PDB file of C-alpha atoms and ligand atoms in Angstrom:
ATOM      1  CA  MET A   1      35.294 148.677  79.082  1.00  0.00           C
ATOM      2  CA  GLY A   2      32.455 146.131  78.760  1.00  0.00           C
ATOM      3  CA  SER A   3      29.763 145.922  81.404  1.00  0.00           C
ATOM      4  CA  HIS A   4      30.978 142.453  82.424  1.00  0.00           C
ATOM      5  CA  ASP A   5      34.152 143.939  83.896  1.00  0.00           C
ATOM      6  CA  SER A   6      32.619 146.991  85.528  1.00  0.00           C
ATOM      7  CA  VAL A   7      33.439 145.552  88.959  1.00  0.00           C
ATOM      8  CA  SER A   8      37.118 145.494  88.183  1.00  0.00           C
ATOM      9  CA  LEU A   9      40.199 145.588  90.322  1.00  0.00           C
ATOM     10  CA  PRO A  10      42.347 148.704  90.145  1.00  0.00           C
ATOM     11  CA  ILE A  11      44.030 149.049  86.755  1.00  0.00           C
ATOM     12  CA  VAL A  12      47.756 149.086  87.360  1.00  0.00           C
ATOM     13  CA  GLY A  13      49.302 151.774  85.183  1.00  0.00           C
ATOM     14  CA  GLU A  14      46.561 154.365  85.457  1.00  0.00           C
ATOM     15  CA  ALA A  15      46.362 156.800  88.354  1.00  0.00           C
ATOM     16  CA  GLN A  16      42.980 156.842  90.053  1.00  0.00           C
ATOM     17  CA  VAL A  17      41.091 157.212  93.307  1.00  0.00           C
ATOM     18  CA  VAL A  18      40.271 153.796  94.777  1.00  0.00           C
ATOM     19  CA  ARG A  19      37.485 153.842  97.380  1.00  0.00           C
ATOM     20  CA  LEU A  20      37.196 150.786  99.610  1.00  0.00           C
ATOM     21  CA  ASP A  21      34.787 149.735 102.363  1.00  0.00           C
ATOM     22  CA  SER A  22      37.203 147.644 104.357  1.00  0.00           C
ATOM     23  CA  VAL A  23      40.848 146.848 103.802  1.00  0.00           C
ATOM     24  CA  GLY A  24      43.826 145.610 105.806  1.00  0.00           C
ATOM     25  CA  SER A  25      45.781 148.829 105.268  1.00  0.00           C
ATOM     26  CA  THR A  26      45.314 151.441 102.522  1.00  0.00           C
ATOM     27  CA  GLN A  27      49.136 151.509 102.347  1.00  0.00           C
ATOM     28  CA  ASP A  28      49.275 147.965 100.963  1.00  0.00           C
ATOM     29  CA  VAL A  29      46.741 148.649  98.206  1.00  0.00           C
ATOM     30  CA  ALA A  30      48.445 151.941  97.316  1.00  0.00           C
ATOM     31  CA  ARG A  31      51.866 150.354  97.032  1.00  0.00           C
ATOM     32  CA  GLU A  32      50.759 148.425  93.914  1.00  0.00           C
ATOM     33  CA  LEU A  33      49.432 151.536  92.141  1.00  0.00           C
ATOM     34  CA  PRO A  34      51.173 154.172  90.028  1.00  0.00           C
ATOM     35  CA  VAL A  35      52.187 157.652  91.165  1.00  0.00           C
ATOM     36  CA  GLY A  36      49.134 159.906  91.351  1.00  0.00           C
ATOM     37  CA  SER A  37      46.839 157.200  92.739  1.00  0.00           C
ATOM     38  CA  ILE A  38      44.884 157.632  95.958  1.00  0.00           C
ATOM     39  CA  VAL A  39      43.371 154.911  98.143  1.00  0.00           C
ATOM     40  CA  ILE A  40      40.698 155.825 100.668  1.00  0.00           C
ATOM     41  CA  ALA A  41      38.902 153.388 102.981  1.00  0.00           C
ATOM     42  CA  ASP A  42      36.002 153.397 105.415  1.00  0.00           C
ATOM     43  CA  HIS A  43      37.740 150.944 107.681  1.00  0.00           C
ATOM     44  CA  GLN A  44      41.126 149.275 108.140  1.00  0.00           C
ATOM     45  CA  THR A  45      41.458 145.926 109.872  1.00  0.00           C
ATOM     46  CA  SER A  46      45.216 146.333 110.335  1.00  0.00           C
ATOM     47  CA  GLY A  47      45.893 150.051 109.997  1.00  0.00           C
ATOM     48  CA  ARG A  48      49.447 150.814 111.010  1.00  0.00           C
ATOM     49  CA  GLY A  49      51.622 153.578 112.343  1.00  0.00           C
ATOM     50  CA  ARG A  50      55.396 153.708 112.349  1.00  0.00           C
ATOM     51  CA  LEU A  51      57.535 150.927 113.803  1.00  0.00           C
ATOM     52  CA  ASP A  52      54.719 148.360 113.477  1.00  0.00           C
ATOM     53  CA  ARG A  53      52.449 150.295 115.794  1.00  0.00           C
ATOM     54  CA  ARG A  54      48.717 150.065 115.195  1.00  0.00           C
ATOM     55  CA  TRP A  55      46.423 152.787 113.891  1.00  0.00           C
ATOM     56  CA  GLU A  56      42.906 152.364 115.264  1.00  0.00           C
ATOM     57  CA  ALA A  57      39.594 153.700 113.972  1.00  0.00           C
ATOM     58  CA  PRO A  58      36.058 152.252 113.962  1.00  0.00           C
ATOM     59  CA  PRO A  59      34.337 152.009 110.527  1.00  0.00           C
ATOM     60  CA  GLY A  60      33.400 155.378 109.021  1.00  0.00           C
ATOM     61  CA  ALA A  61      34.871 157.414 111.879  1.00  0.00           C
ATOM     62  CA  ALA A  62      38.128 158.642 110.341  1.00  0.00           C
ATOM     63  CA  LEU A  63      39.756 159.816 107.146  1.00  0.00           C
ATOM     64  CA  LEU A  64      42.052 156.952 106.161  1.00  0.00           C
ATOM     65  CA  VAL A  65      43.895 157.656 102.945  1.00  0.00           C
ATOM     66  CA  SER A  66      47.116 156.808 101.130  1.00  0.00           C
ATOM     67  CA  PHE A  67      48.625 158.930  98.367  1.00  0.00           C
ATOM     68  CA  VAL A  68      51.082 157.435  95.874  1.00  0.00           C
ATOM     69  CA  LEU A  69      53.622 160.183  95.252  1.00  0.00           C
ATOM     70  CA  ALA A  70      56.923 160.805  93.564  1.00  0.00           C
ATOM     71  CA  PRO A  71      59.947 160.479  95.864  1.00  0.00           C
ATOM     72  CA  ASN A  72      60.528 163.733  97.764  1.00  0.00           C
ATOM     73  CA  PRO A  73      63.194 164.430 100.414  1.00  0.00           C
ATOM     74  CA  VAL A  74      60.817 166.382 102.647  1.00  0.00           C
ATOM     75  CA  LEU A  75      57.668 164.384 101.944  1.00  0.00           C
ATOM     76  CA  SER A  76      56.779 163.647 105.539  1.00  0.00           C
ATOM     77  CA  LEU A  77      56.970 167.361 106.415  1.00  0.00           C
ATOM     78  CA  ALA A  78      55.131 168.412 103.245  1.00  0.00           C
ATOM     79  CA  ALA A  79      52.359 165.940 104.053  1.00  0.00           C
ATOM     80  CA  GLY A  80      52.183 167.276 107.617  1.00  0.00           C
ATOM     81  CA  VAL A  81      51.835 170.836 106.381  1.00  0.00           C
ATOM     82  CA  ALA A  82      49.193 169.772 103.844  1.00  0.00           C
ATOM     83  CA  ALA A  83      47.217 167.812 106.439  1.00  0.00           C
ATOM     84  CA  ALA A  84      47.376 170.579 109.046  1.00  0.00           C
ATOM     85  CA  GLU A  85      46.131 173.137 106.529  1.00  0.00           C
ATOM     86  CA  ALA A  86      43.376 170.775 105.370  1.00  0.00           C
ATOM     87  CA  CYS A  87      42.179 170.346 108.959  1.00  0.00           C
ATOM     88  CA  GLY A  88      42.072 174.043 109.808  1.00  0.00           C
ATOM     89  CA  PRO A  89      43.899 176.837 111.593  1.00  0.00           C
ATOM     90  CA  ARG A  90      43.921 175.262 115.067  1.00  0.00           C
ATOM     91  CA  VAL A  91      45.896 172.205 114.028  1.00  0.00           C
ATOM     92  CA  ARG A  92      49.631 172.054 114.739  1.00  0.00           C
ATOM     93  CA  LEU A  93      52.467 169.661 113.920  1.00  0.00           C
ATOM     94  CA  LYS A  94      54.521 167.600 116.300  1.00  0.00           C
ATOM     95  CA  TRP A  95      57.812 166.264 114.999  1.00  0.00           C
ATOM     96  CA  PRO A  96      58.134 164.098 113.095  1.00  0.00           C
ATOM     97  CA  ASN A  97      54.661 163.252 111.914  1.00  0.00           C
ATOM     98  CA  ASP A  98      51.769 163.973 114.260  1.00  0.00           C
ATOM     99  CA  LEU A  99      48.825 166.308 113.826  1.00  0.00           C
ATOM    100  CA  LEU A 100      47.805 167.931 117.114  1.00  0.00           C
ATOM    101  CA  LEU A 101      44.598 169.653 118.134  1.00  0.00           C
ATOM    102  CA  GLY A 102      45.344 171.341 121.419  1.00  0.00           C
ATOM    103  CA  GLU A 103      47.952 169.071 122.959  1.00  0.00           C
ATOM    104  CA  ARG A 104      46.210 165.942 121.714  1.00  0.00           C
ATOM    105  CA  LYS A 105      46.937 163.722 118.750  1.00  0.00           C
ATOM    106  CA  LEU A 106      44.405 164.240 115.976  1.00  0.00           C
ATOM    107  CA  GLY A 107      46.129 162.300 113.245  1.00  0.00           C
ATOM    108  CA  GLY A 108      49.308 160.796 111.964  1.00  0.00           C
ATOM    109  CA  ILE A 109      51.362 160.400 108.832  1.00  0.00           C
ATOM    110  CA  LEU A 110      53.233 157.330 107.672  1.00  0.00           C
ATOM    111  CA  VAL A 111      55.565 157.558 104.682  1.00  0.00           C
ATOM    112  CA  GLU A 112      56.797 154.299 103.160  1.00  0.00           C
ATOM    113  CA  ALA A 113      59.233 155.001 100.335  1.00  0.00           C
ATOM    114  CA  THR A 114      60.770 152.882  97.593  1.00  0.00           C
ATOM    115  CA  PRO A 115      63.344 154.213  95.102  1.00  0.00           C
ATOM    116  CA  ASP A 116      60.661 155.072  92.550  1.00  0.00           C
ATOM    117  CA  LYS A 117      57.716 156.160  94.676  1.00  0.00           C
ATOM    118  CA  ALA A 118      56.549 157.044  98.140  1.00  0.00           C
ATOM    119  CA  VAL A 119      53.304 155.920  99.719  1.00  0.00           C
ATOM    120  CA  CYS A 120      52.080 158.569 102.118  1.00  0.00           C
ATOM    121  CA  GLY A 121      49.360 157.412 104.495  1.00  0.00           C
ATOM    122  CA  ILE A 122      47.353 159.900 106.502  1.00  0.00           C
ATOM    123  CA  GLY A 123      44.880 159.072 109.255  1.00  0.00           C
ATOM    124  CA  ILE A 124      42.724 161.806 110.792  1.00  0.00           C
ATOM    125  CA  ASN A 125      40.168 161.188 113.561  1.00  0.00           C
ATOM    126  CA  LEU A 126      36.802 162.656 112.597  1.00  0.00           C
ATOM    127  CA  THR A 127      33.952 161.386 114.785  1.00  0.00           C
ATOM    128  CA  TRP A 128      35.861 159.134 117.182  1.00  0.00           C
ATOM    129  CA  SER A 129      39.186 159.241 118.973  1.00  0.00           C
ATOM    130  CA  PRO A 130      40.935 156.926 121.405  1.00  0.00           C
ATOM    131  CA  PRO A 131      41.315 158.041 125.041  1.00  0.00           C
ATOM    132  CA  GLY A 132      43.582 161.099 125.268  1.00  0.00           C
ATOM    133  CA  ALA A 133      43.418 161.836 121.528  1.00  0.00           C
ATOM    134  CA  ALA A 134      41.443 164.430 119.556  1.00  0.00           C
ATOM    135  CA  GLN A 135      38.872 164.379 116.759  1.00  0.00           C
ATOM    136  CA  LEU A 136      38.057 166.980 114.117  1.00  0.00           C
ATOM    137  CA  ASP A 137      34.256 166.631 113.802  1.00  0.00           C
ATOM    138  CA  GLN A 138      34.195 167.689 110.159  1.00  0.00           C
ATOM    139  CA  PRO A 139      32.664 165.804 107.184  1.00  0.00           C
ATOM    140  CA  ARG A 140      35.063 163.299 105.688  1.00  0.00           C
ATOM    141  CA  ASP A 141      34.540 164.243 102.039  1.00  0.00           C
ATOM    142  CA  GLU A 142      35.261 167.901 102.745  1.00  0.00           C
ATOM    143  CA  VAL A 143      38.459 167.143 104.641  1.00  0.00           C
ATOM    144  CA  PHE A 144      39.507 164.706 101.915  1.00  0.00           C
ATOM    145  CA  GLU A 145      38.951 167.183  99.080  1.00  0.00           C
ATOM    146  CA  ARG A 146      40.887 169.895 100.880  1.00  0.00           C
ATOM    147  CA  LEU A 147      43.671 167.437 101.699  1.00  0.00           C
ATOM    148  CA  ARG A 148      43.945 166.315  98.066  1.00  0.00           C
ATOM    149  CA  GLY A 149      44.506 169.866  96.900  1.00  0.00           C
ATOM    150  CA  LYS A 150      46.954 170.631  99.691  1.00  0.00           C
ATOM    151  CA  ILE A 151      48.964 167.457  99.050  1.00  0.00           C
ATOM    152  CA  GLU A 152      49.234 168.378  95.392  1.00  0.00           C
ATOM    153  CA  ALA A 153      50.405 171.891  96.210  1.00  0.00           C
ATOM    154  CA  TRP A 154      52.826 171.082  99.028  1.00  0.00           C
ATOM    155  CA  THR A 155      54.486 168.105  97.353  1.00  0.00           C
ATOM    156  CA  ALA A 156      55.210 170.394  94.385  1.00  0.00           C
ATOM    157  CA  ALA A 157      56.648 173.150  96.607  1.00  0.00           C
ATOM    158  CA  ALA A 158      60.376 173.754  97.035  1.00  0.00           C
ATOM    159  CA  PRO A 159      61.838 172.063 100.154  1.00  0.00           C
ATOM    160  CA  GLY A 160      62.769 175.451 101.639  1.00  0.00           C
ATOM    161  CA  GLN A 161      59.198 176.616 101.361  1.00  0.00           C
ATOM    162  CA  VAL A 162      57.934 173.417 103.022  1.00  0.00           C
ATOM    163  CA  LEU A 163      60.384 173.862 105.905  1.00  0.00           C
ATOM    164  CA  ARG A 164      59.385 177.486 106.396  1.00  0.00           C
ATOM    165  CA  ARG A 165      55.718 176.580 106.588  1.00  0.00           C
ATOM    166  CA  TRP A 166      56.423 173.572 108.826  1.00  0.00           C
ATOM    167  CA  ARG A 167      58.241 175.842 111.297  1.00  0.00           C
ATOM    168  CA  VAL A 168      55.230 178.159 111.469  1.00  0.00           C
ATOM    169  CA  LEU A 169      52.837 175.266 112.103  1.00  0.00           C
ATOM    170  CA  SER A 170      55.159 173.455 114.508  1.00  0.00           C
ATOM    171  CA  ALA A 171      54.142 172.736 118.096  1.00  0.00           C
ATOM    172  CA  THR A 172      57.586 171.216 118.748  1.00  0.00           C
ATOM    173  CA  LEU A 173      60.105 173.979 118.012  1.00  0.00           C
ATOM    174  CA  GLY A 174      60.933 176.103 121.032  1.00  0.00           C
ATOM    175  CA  ARG A 175      59.666 173.404 123.408  1.00  0.00           C
ATOM    176  CA  ARG A 176      61.571 171.208 125.832  1.00  0.00           C
ATOM    177  CA  VAL A 177      61.303 167.675 124.554  1.00  0.00           C
ATOM    178  CA  ARG A 178      62.256 164.135 125.412  1.00  0.00           C
ATOM    179  CA  VAL A 179      63.404 162.146 122.408  1.00  0.00           C
ATOM    180  CA  ASP A 180      63.566 158.376 122.339  1.00  0.00           C
ATOM    181  CA  VAL A 181      65.812 157.021 119.607  1.00  0.00           C
ATOM    182  CA  SER A 182      65.631 153.214 119.829  1.00  0.00           C
ATOM    183  CA  GLY A 183      65.699 153.354 123.629  1.00  0.00           C
ATOM    184  CA  THR A 184      68.299 156.126 123.964  1.00  0.00           C
ATOM    185  CA  ILE A 185      66.694 159.119 125.664  1.00  0.00           C
ATOM    186  CA  THR A 186      67.744 162.732 125.076  1.00  0.00           C
ATOM    187  CA  GLU A 187      66.116 165.729 126.768  1.00  0.00           C
ATOM    188  CA  GLY A 188      66.580 169.299 125.690  1.00  0.00           C
ATOM    189  CA  LEU A 189      65.275 172.244 123.739  1.00  0.00           C
ATOM    190  CA  ALA A 190      63.889 171.519 120.269  1.00  0.00           C
ATOM    191  CA  GLU A 191      65.771 174.298 118.549  1.00  0.00           C
ATOM    192  CA  GLU A 192      65.322 173.905 114.842  1.00  0.00           C
ATOM    193  CA  ILE A 193      64.353 171.690 111.954  1.00  0.00           C
ATOM    194  CA  GLY A 194      67.231 170.868 109.589  1.00  0.00           C
ATOM    195  CA  PRO A 195      67.196 170.977 105.779  1.00  0.00           C
ATOM    196  CA  HIS A 196      66.194 167.313 105.511  1.00  0.00           C
ATOM    197  CA  GLY A 197      63.558 167.462 108.219  1.00  0.00           C
ATOM    198  CA  GLU A 198      65.829 166.379 111.069  1.00  0.00           C
ATOM    199  CA  LEU A 199      65.172 167.777 114.547  1.00  0.00           C
ATOM    200  CA  ILE A 200      67.940 169.679 116.345  1.00  0.00           C
ATOM    201  CA  VAL A 201      67.780 169.208 120.138  1.00  0.00           C
ATOM    202  CA  ASP A 202      70.415 171.133 122.123  1.00  0.00           C
ATOM    203  CA  GLY A 203      72.623 171.139 119.041  1.00  0.00           C
ATOM    204  CA  LYS A 204      72.237 167.399 118.458  1.00  0.00           C
ATOM    205  CA  THR A 205      70.710 166.155 115.229  1.00  0.00           C
ATOM    206  CA  ILE A 206      67.866 163.647 115.586  1.00  0.00           C
ATOM    207  CA  VAL A 207      67.008 161.903 112.331  1.00  0.00           C
ATOM    208  CA  ALA A 208      64.289 159.567 113.607  1.00  0.00           C
ATOM    209  CA  GLY A 209      62.690 158.918 116.962  1.00  0.00           C
ATOM    210  CA  SER A 210      59.681 159.539 119.174  1.00  0.00           C
ATOM    211  CA  VAL A 211      59.233 162.937 120.794  1.00  0.00           C
ATOM    212  CA  THR A 212      57.414 163.828 123.996  1.00  0.00           C
ATOM    213  CA  HIS A 213      56.676 167.515 124.578  1.00  0.00           C
ATOM    214  CA  LEU A 214      57.679 168.306 128.184  1.00  0.00           C
TER     215      LEU A 214
HETATM  216  C1  LIG B   1      51.275 157.477 112.992  1.00  0.00           C
HETATM  217  O1  LIG B   1      52.119 156.525 113.511  1.00  0.00           O
HETATM  218  O2  LIG B   1      50.798 158.383 113.622  1.00  0.00           O
HETATM  219  C2  LIG B   1      50.922 157.248 111.541  1.00  0.00           C
HETATM  220  C3  LIG B   1      49.486 156.826 111.349  1.00  0.00           C
HETATM  221  C4  LIG B   1      49.154 156.649 109.891  1.00  0.00           C
HETATM  222  C5  LIG B   1      47.784 156.053 109.709  1.00  0.00           C
HETATM  223  C6  LIG B   1      47.380 156.048 108.267  1.00  0.00           C
HETATM  224  S1  LIG B   1      45.692 155.639 108.034  1.00  0.00           S
HETATM  225  C7  LIG B   1      45.924 155.478 106.338  1.00  0.00           C
HETATM  226  C8  LIG B   1      47.264 154.764 106.170  1.00  0.00           C
HETATM  227  N1  LIG B   1      47.092 153.331 106.232  1.00  0.00           N
HETATM  228  C9  LIG B   1      47.735 152.792 107.299  1.00  0.00           C
HETATM  229  O3  LIG B   1      47.756 151.576 107.580  1.00  0.00           O
HETATM  230  N2  LIG B   1      48.346 153.773 107.993  1.00  0.00           N
HETATM  231  C10 LIG B   1      48.136 155.085 107.376  1.00  0.00           C
HETATM  232  P1  LIG B   1      52.808 156.619 114.943  1.00  0.00           P
HETATM  233  O4  LIG B   1      53.450 157.960 115.114  1.00  0.00           O
HETATM  234  O5  LIG B   1      53.652 155.404 115.016  1.00  0.00           O
HETATM  235  O6  LIG B   1      51.623 156.553 115.967  1.00  0.00           O
HETATM  236  C11 LIG B   1      50.972 155.338 116.282  1.00  0.00           C
HETATM  237  C12 LIG B   1      50.463 155.446 117.718  1.00  0.00           C
HETATM  238  O7  LIG B   1      49.383 156.385 117.785  1.00  0.00           O
HETATM  239  C13 LIG B   1      49.899 154.151 118.256  1.00  0.00           C
HETATM  240  O8  LIG B   1      50.869 153.374 118.861  1.00  0.00           O
HETATM  241  C14 LIG B   1      48.859 154.628 119.268  1.00  0.00           C
HETATM  242  O9  LIG B   1      49.487 154.936 120.502  1.00  0.00           O
HETATM  243  C15 LIG B   1      48.388 155.938 118.682  1.00  0.00           C
HETATM  244  N3  LIG B   1      47.121 155.828 117.949  1.00  0.00           N
HETATM  245  C16 LIG B   1      46.611 154.754 117.303  1.00  0.00           C
HETATM  246  N4  LIG B   1      45.449 155.071 116.695  1.00  0.00           N
HETATM  247  C17 LIG B   1      45.220 156.378 116.978  1.00  0.00           C
HETATM  248  C18 LIG B   1      44.198 157.290 116.641  1.00  0.00           C
HETATM  249  N5  LIG B   1      43.148 156.962 115.895  1.00  0.00           N
HETATM  250  N6  LIG B   1      44.310 158.577 117.104  1.00  0.00           N
HETATM  251  C19 LIG B   1      45.339 158.952 117.875  1.00  0.00           C
HETATM  252  N7  LIG B   1      46.355 158.144 118.211  1.00  0.00           N
HETATM  253  C20 LIG B   1      46.296 156.864 117.775  1.00  0.00           C
END
């Protein structure tokens, strides 16, 4: 590559780590890149959660990263396990996709899949958190490097192994929960996680929804 194009845009076709100062959402940059790529940003101007919710973080205060991965039926759970392990032994998982420190939300996972790849976004509060949430207070590069390794390992693991580990790290199983599925509320005991990552509440299968621990 000549020096004149050293400030180049990401090369589509070659997996790489793209580091950005500010971006709308790391998910949107990652979506254009091949499997194996990683996009990490200091700041997002329109970071998002599920269902068009917003993900907030001041510049430099969070780990904001998207991994471009091969499609995987238990990706959201595998990413949760990887992120919890990268954060440390006190971090637990709330179905379907939250990282908890104590009872508070420390981070979240957003998987956006297409038939040929899945973009897995992970946000973890480091030196700032919104009211009622938690922060990790660990150096970003260290958390990122651990997360990279864990994502590689857990996305290569067999689904059964991911589910077993998810159960161990779960803060949801065995709890009474309220589940909101598009406005329909169910309350009951979160009994088990099914083979595709679905939550079983009082024998009922919940595929997607928002959970409150009661
Ligand atoms: C999530 O959504 O928890 C997934 C968050 C994924 C963020 C990453 S950052 C890198 C990548 N690029 C993106 O644009 N997104 C991903 P959900 O379960 O829908 O939770 C969203 C809700 O969490 C919001 O409605 C707020 O109530 C709350 N929230 C927003 N920012 C937060 C923060 N920093 N810490 C804790 N809670 C937050």
